[in-house]
mmCIF file of C-alpha atoms in Angstrom:
data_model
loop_
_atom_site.group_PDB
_atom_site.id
_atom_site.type_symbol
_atom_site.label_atom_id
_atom_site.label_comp_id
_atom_site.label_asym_id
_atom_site.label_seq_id
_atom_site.Cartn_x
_atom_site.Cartn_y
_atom_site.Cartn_z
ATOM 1 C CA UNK A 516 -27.601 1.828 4.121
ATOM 2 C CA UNK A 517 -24.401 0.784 2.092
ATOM 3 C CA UNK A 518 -25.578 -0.304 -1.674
ATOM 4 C CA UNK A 519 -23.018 -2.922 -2.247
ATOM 5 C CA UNK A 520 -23.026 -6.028 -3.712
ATOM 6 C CA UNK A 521 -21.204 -9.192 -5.042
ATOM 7 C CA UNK A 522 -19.645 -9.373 -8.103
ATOM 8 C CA UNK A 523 -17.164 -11.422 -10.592
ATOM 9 C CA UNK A 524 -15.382 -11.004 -14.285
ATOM 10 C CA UNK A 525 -13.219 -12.630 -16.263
ATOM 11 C CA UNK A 526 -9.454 -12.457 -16.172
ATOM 12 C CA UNK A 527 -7.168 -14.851 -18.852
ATOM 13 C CA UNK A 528 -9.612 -17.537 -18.390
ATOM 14 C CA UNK A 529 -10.186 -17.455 -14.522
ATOM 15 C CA UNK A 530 -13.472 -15.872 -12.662
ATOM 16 C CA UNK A 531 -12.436 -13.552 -10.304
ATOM 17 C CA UNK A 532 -14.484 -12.487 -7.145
ATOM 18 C CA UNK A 533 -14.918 -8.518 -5.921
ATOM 19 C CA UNK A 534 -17.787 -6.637 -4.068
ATOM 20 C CA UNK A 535 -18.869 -3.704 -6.058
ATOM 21 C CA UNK A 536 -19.524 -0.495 -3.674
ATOM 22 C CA UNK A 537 -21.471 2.273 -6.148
ATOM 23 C CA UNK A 538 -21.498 5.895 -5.247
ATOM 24 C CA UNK A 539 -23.591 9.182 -6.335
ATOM 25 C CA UNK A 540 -25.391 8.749 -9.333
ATOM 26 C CA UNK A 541 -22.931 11.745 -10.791
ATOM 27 C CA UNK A 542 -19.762 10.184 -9.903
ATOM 28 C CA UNK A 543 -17.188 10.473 -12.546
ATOM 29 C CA UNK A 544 -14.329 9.060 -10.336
ATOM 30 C CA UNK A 545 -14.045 5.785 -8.838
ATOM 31 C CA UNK A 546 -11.694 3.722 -6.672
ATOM 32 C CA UNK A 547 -9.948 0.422 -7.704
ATOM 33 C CA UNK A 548 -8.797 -1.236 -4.336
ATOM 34 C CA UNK A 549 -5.493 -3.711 -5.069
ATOM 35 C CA UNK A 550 -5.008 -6.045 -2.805
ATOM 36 C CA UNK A 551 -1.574 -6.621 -1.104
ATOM 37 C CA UNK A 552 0.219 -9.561 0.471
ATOM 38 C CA UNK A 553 -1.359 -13.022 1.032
ATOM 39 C CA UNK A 554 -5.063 -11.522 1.828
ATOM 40 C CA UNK A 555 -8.084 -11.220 0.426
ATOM 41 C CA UNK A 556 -10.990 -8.322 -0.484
ATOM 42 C CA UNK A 557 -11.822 -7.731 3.364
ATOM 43 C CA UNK A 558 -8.217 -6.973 4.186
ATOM 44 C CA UNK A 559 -6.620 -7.121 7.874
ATOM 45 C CA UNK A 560 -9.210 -6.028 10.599
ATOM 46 C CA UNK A 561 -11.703 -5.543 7.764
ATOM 47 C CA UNK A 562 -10.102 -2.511 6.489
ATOM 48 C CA UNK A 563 -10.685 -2.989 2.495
ATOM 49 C CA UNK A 564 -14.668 -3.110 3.988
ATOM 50 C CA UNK A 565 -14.255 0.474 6.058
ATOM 51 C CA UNK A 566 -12.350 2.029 3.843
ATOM 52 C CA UNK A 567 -14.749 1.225 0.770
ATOM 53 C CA UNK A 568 -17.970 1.859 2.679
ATOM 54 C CA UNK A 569 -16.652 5.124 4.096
ATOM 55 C CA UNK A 570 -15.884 6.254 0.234
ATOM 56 C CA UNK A 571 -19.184 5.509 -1.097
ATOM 57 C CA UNK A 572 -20.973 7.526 1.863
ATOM 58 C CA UNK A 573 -18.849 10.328 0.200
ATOM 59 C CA UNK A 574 -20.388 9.179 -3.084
ATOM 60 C CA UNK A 575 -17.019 7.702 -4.433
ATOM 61 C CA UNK A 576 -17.718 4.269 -6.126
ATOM 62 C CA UNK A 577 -15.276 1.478 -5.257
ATOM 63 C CA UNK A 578 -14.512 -1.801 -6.503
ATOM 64 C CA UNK A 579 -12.324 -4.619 -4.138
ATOM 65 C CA UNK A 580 -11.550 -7.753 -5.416
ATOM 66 C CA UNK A 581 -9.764 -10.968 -4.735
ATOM 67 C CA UNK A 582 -6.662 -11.458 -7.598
ATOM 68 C CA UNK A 583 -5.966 -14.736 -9.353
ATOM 69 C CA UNK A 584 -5.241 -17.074 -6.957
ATOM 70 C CA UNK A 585 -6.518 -15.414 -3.243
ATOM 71 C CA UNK A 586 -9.926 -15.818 -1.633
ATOM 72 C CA UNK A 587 -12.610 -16.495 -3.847
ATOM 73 C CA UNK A 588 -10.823 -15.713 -7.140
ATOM 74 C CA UNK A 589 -9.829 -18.850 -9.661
ATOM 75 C CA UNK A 590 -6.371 -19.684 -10.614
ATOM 76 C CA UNK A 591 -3.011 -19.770 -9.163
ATOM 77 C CA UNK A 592 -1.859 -17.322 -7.045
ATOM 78 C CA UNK A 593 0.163 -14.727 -8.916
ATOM 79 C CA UNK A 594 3.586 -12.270 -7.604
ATOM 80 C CA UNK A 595 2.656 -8.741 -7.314
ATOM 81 C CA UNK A 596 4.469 -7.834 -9.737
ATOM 82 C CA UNK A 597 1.961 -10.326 -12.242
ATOM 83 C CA UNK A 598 -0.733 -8.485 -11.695
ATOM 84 C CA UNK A 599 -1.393 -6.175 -14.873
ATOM 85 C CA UNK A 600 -4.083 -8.469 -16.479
ATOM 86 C CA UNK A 601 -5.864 -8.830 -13.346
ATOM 87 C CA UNK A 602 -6.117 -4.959 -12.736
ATOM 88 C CA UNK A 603 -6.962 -4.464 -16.090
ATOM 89 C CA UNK A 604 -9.558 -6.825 -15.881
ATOM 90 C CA UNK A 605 -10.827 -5.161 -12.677
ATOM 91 C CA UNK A 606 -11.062 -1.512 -14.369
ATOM 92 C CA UNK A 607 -13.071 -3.172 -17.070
ATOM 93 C CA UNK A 608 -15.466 -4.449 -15.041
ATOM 94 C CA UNK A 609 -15.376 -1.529 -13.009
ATOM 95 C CA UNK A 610 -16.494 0.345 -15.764
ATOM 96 C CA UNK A 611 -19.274 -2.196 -16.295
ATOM 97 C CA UNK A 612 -20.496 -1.256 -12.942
ATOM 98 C CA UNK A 613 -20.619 2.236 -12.933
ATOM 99 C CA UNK A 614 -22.541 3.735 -15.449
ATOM 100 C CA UNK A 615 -20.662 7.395 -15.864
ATOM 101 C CA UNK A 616 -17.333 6.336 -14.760
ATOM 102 C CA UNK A 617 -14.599 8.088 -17.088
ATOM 103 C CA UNK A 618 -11.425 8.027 -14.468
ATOM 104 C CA UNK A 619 -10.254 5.535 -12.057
ATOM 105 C CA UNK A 620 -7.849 6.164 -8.932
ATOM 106 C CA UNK A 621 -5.730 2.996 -8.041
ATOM 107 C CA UNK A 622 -5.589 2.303 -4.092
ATOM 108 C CA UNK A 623 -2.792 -0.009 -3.596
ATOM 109 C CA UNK A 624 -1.319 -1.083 0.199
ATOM 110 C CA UNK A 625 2.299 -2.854 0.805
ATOM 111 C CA UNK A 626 2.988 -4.272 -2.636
ATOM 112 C CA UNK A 627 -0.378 -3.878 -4.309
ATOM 113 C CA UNK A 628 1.003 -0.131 -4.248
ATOM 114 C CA UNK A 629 4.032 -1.376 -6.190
ATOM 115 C CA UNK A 630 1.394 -3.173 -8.726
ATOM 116 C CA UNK A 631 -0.476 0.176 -8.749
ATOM 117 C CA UNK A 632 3.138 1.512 -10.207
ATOM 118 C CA UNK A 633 3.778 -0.628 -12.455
ATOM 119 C CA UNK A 634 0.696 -1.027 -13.783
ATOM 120 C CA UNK A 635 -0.830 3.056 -13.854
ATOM 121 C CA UNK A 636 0.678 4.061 -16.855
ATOM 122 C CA UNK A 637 -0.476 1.555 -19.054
ATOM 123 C CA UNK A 638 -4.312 2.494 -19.020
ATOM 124 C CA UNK A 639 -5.403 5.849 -20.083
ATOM 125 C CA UNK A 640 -8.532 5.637 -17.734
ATOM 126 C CA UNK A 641 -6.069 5.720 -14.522
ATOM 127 C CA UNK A 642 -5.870 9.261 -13.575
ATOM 128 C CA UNK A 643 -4.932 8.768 -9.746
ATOM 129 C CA UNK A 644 -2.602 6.620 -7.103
ATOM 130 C CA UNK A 645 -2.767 6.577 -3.599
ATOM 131 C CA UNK A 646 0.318 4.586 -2.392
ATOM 132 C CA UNK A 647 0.210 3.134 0.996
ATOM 133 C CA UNK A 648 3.240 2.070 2.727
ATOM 134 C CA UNK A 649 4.890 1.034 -0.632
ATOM 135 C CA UNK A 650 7.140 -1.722 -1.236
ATOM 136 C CA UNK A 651 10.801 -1.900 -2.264
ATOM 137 C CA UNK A 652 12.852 -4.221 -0.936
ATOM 138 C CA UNK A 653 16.200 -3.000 -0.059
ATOM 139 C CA UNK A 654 17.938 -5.416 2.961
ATOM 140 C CA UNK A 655 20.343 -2.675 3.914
ATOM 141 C CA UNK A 656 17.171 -0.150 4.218
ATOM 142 C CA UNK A 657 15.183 -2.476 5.914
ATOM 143 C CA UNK A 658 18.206 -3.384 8.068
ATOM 144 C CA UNK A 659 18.086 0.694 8.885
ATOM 145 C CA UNK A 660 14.366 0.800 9.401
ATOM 146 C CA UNK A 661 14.378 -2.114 12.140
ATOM 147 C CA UNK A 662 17.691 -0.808 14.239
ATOM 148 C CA UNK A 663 16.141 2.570 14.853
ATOM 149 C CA UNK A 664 12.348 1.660 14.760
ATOM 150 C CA UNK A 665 12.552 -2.150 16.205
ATOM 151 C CA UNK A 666 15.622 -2.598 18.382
ATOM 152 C CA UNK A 667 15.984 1.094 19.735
ATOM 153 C CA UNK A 668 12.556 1.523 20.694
ATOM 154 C CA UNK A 669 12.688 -1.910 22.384
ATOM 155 C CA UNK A 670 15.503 -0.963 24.901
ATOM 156 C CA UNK A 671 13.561 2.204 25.862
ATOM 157 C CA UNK A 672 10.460 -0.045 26.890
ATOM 158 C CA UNK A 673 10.605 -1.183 30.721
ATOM 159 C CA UNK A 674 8.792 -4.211 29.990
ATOM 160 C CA UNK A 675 12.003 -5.718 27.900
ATOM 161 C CA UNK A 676 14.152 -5.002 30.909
ATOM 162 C CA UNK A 677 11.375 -6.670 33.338
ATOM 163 C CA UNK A 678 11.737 -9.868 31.036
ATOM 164 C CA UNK A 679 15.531 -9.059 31.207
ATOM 165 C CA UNK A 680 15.886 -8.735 34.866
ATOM 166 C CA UNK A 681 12.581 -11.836 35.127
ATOM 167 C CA UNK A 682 14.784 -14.603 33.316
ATOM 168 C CA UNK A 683 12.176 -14.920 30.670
ATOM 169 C CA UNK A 684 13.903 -12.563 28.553
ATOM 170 C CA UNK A 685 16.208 -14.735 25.580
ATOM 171 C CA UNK A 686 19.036 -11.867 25.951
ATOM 172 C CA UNK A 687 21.922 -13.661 23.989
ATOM 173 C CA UNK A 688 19.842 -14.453 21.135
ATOM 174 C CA UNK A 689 18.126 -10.913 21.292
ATOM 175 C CA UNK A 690 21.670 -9.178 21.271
ATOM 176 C CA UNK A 691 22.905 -11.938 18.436
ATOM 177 C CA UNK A 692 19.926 -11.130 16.389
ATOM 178 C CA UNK A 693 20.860 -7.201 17.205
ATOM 179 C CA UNK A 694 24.433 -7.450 15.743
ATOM 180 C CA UNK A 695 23.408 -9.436 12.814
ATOM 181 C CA UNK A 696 20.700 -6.928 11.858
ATOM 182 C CA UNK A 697 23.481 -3.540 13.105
ATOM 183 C CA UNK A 698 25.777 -5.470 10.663
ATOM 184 C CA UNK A 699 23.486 -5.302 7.550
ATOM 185 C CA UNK A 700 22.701 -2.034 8.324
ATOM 186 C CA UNK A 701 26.066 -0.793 8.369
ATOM 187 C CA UNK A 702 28.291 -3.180 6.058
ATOM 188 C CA UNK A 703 26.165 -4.430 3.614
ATOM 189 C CA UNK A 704 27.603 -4.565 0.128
ATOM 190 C CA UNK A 705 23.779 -3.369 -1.369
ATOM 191 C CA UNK A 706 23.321 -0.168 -0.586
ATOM 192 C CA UNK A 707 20.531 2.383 -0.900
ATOM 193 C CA UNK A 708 22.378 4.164 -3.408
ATOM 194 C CA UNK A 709 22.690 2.006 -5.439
ATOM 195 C CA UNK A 710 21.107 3.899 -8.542
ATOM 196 C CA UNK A 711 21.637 1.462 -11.072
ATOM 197 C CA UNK A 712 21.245 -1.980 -9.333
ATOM 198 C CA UNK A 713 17.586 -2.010 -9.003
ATOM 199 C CA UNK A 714 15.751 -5.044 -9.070
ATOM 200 C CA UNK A 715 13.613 -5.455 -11.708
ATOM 201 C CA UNK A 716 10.734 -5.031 -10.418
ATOM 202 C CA UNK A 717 11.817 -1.979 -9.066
ATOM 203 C CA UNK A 718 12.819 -0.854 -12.413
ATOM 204 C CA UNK A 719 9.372 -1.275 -13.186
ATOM 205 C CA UNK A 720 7.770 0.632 -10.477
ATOM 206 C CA UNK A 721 10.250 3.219 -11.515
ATOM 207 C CA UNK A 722 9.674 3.441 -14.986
ATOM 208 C CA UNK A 723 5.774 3.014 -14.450
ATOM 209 C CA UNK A 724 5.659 6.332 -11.760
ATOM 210 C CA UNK A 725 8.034 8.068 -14.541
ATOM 211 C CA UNK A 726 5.712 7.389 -17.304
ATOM 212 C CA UNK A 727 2.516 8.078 -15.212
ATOM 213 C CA UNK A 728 0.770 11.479 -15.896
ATOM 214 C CA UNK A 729 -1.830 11.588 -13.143
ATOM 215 C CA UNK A 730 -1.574 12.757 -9.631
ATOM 216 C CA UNK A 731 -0.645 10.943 -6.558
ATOM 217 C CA UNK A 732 -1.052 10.540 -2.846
ATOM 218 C CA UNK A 733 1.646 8.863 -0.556
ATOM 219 C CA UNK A 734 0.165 7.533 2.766
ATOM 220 C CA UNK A 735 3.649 6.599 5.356
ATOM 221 C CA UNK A 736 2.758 4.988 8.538
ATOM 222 C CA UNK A 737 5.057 5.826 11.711
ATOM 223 C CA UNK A 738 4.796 3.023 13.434
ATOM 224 C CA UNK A 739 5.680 0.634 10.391
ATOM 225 C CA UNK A 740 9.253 -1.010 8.880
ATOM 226 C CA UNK A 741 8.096 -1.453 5.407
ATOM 227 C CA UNK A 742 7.047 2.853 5.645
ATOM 228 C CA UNK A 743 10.504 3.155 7.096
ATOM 229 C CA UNK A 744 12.090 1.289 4.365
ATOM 230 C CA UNK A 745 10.497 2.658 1.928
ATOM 231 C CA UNK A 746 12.147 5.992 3.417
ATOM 232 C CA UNK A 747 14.972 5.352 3.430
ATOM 233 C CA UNK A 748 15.140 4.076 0.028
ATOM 234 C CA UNK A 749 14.148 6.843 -1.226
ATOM 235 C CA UNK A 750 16.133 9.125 0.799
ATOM 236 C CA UNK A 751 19.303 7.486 -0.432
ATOM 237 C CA UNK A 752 18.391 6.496 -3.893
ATOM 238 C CA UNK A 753 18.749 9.697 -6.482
ATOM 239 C CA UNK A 754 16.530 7.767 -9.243
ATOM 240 C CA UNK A 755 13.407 7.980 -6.523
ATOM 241 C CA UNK A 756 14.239 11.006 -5.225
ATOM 242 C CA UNK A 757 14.577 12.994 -7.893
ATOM 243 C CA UNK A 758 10.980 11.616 -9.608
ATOM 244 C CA UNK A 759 8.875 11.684 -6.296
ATOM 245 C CA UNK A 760 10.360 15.575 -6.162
ATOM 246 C CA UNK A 761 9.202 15.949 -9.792
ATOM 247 C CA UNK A 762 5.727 14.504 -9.590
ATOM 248 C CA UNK A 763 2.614 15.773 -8.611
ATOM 249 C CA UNK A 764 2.553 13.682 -4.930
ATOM 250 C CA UNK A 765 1.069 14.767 -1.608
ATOM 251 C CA UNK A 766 2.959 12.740 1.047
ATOM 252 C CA UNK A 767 1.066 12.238 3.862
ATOM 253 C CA UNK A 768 2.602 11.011 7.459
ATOM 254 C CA UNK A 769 0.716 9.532 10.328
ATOM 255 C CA UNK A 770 2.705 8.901 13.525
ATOM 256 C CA UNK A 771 0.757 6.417 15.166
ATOM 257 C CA UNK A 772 -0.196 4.287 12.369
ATOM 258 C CA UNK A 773 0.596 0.844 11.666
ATOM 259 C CA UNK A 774 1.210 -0.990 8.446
ATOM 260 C CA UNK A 775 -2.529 -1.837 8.334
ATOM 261 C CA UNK A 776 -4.232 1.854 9.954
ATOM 262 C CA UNK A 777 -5.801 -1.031 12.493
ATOM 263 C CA UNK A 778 -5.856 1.768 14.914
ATOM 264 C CA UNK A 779 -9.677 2.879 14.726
ATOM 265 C CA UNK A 780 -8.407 6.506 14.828
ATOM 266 C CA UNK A 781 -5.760 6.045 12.023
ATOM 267 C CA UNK A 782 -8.167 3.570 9.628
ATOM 268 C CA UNK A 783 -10.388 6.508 9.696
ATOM 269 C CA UNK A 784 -7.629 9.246 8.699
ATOM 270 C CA UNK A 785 -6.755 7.086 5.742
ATOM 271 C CA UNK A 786 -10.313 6.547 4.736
ATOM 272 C CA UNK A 787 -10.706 10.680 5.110
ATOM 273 C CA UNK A 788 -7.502 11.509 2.671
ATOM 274 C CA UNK A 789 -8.401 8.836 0.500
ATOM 275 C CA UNK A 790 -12.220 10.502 -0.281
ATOM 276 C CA UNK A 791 -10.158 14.505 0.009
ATOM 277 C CA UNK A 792 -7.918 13.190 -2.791
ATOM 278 C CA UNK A 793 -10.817 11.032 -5.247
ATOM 279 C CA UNK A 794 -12.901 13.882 -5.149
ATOM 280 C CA UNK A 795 -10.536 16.535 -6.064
ATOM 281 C CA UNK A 796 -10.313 14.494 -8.836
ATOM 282 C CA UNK A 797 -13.805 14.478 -9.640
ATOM 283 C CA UNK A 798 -15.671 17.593 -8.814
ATOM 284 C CA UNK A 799 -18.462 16.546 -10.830
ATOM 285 C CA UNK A 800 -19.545 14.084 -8.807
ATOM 286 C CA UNK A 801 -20.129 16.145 -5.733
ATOM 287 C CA UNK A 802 -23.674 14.909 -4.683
ATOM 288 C CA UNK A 803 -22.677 12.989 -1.473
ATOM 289 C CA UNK A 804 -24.746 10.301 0.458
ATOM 290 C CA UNK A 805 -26.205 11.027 3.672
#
């Protein structure tokens, strides 16, 4: 029996919309889920709802909720970047919530991870991140990411040749799009390393992990571009490097993931290191549900 219900707060004006999942009655730790990309609380193949229910069986409360703008919240829809009010507005009412609650971990996928960065060091009650599949947008990296992952893998598949060999393959404007995308990859004037040409939201993320004193879990899909991306971003940019070396991160790797864990196998991996890592943050709250 999952004790969850419907909830909403205030943020600059607007009502937003969440579903409040509560946990043990000793739980000192609870998870803020942040949204990325143009969905909503639920999340693609309802993974906001499985990873949520599957952390309050562990007796981790967790809070979802639609930002200004997206499902049932009020308002215009805001960048990812925007978001600071609205999470801050979401940790207040998580607080509300959860009688007990002194610590709140930040769950973030695609670019609500890069909110969760920007935003973490700003609120003292933020004490953990668990990044999936972070953003940063890099067209060279990306350009890597989709020659080896995309294009590569695509030749090695027998049913491209079939369509190939069939007629229904578009071959010219498959090889056009290759070189384009081989092009960027190779000869593009941004680069990876480019250590002091971030954009600024970048810069933020940056500056927001540098400043951030808690600890922090780093979830990489195999089977995803943006993971990729991220990568290789990092890999070639000293500024990232260097502070994802320095921090206390666990960077996690599943192989057959995609962006979204919508393989039943991989949603439930994520939903098992997300619990590991909220409660070893809060060992107090050990009293799980049946």
């Amino acid at each position: 029996m999952f004790a969850e219900r419907a909830v909403s707060f205030e943020c600059d004006g607007q009502q937003l919309s969440g579903i409040f999942h509560s946990g043990a009655a000793a739980a000192r730790t609870g998870v803020l889920v942040i949204v990325g990309g143009p969905q909503y609380r639920v999340g693609s193949h309802r993974q906001f709802v499985h990873l949520a229910r599957h952390l309050s069986a562990q007796g981790v409360p967790v809070l979802r909720f639609d930002v200004t703008g997206m499902g049932d919240s009020e308002g215009n829809k805001r960048s990812f970047d925007s978001l600071d009010s609205d999470i801050a507005a979401a940790v207040d009412a998580f607080y509300r919530y959860s009688a007990g609650l002194d610590a709140v971990v930040l769950w973030g996928l695609c670019d609500g991870a890069s909110a969760a960065l920007i935003y973490a060091h700003t609120d003292a009650r933020v004490k953990g991140l668990v990044l999936v599949n972070p953003w940063l947008e890099n067209n060279q990296a990306q350009a890597k990411a989709q020659v080896s992952d995309y294009y590569f893998r695509r030749l090695g598949n027998p049913l491209f040749w079939q369509k190939v060999l069939s007629g229904r393959s578009q071959l010219l404007r498959s090889a056009m799009e290759f070189l384009q995308t081989l092009y960027r990859a190779l000869c593009s004037k941004q680069s990876p390393v480019a250590d002091t040409q971030h954009p600024a939201y970048q810069q933020r993320m940056l500056e927001g992990f540098r400043q951030f004193d808690g600890d922090s879990l780093l979830l990489l899909s195999g089977n995803d571009l943006t993971a990729k991306a991220f990568s290789l971003q990092v890999e070639g940019d000293s500024d990232w490097a260097s502070l994802i070396e320095a921090k206390p991160l666990t960077r996690l790797f599943h192989q057959r993931a995609d962006h979204t864990f919508s393989n039943p196998l991989a949603k439930q991996w994520l939903a098992e290191q997300t619990s590991a890592f909220a409660l070893r943050l809060s060992p107090a709250s050990v009293d799980r549900r049946e």
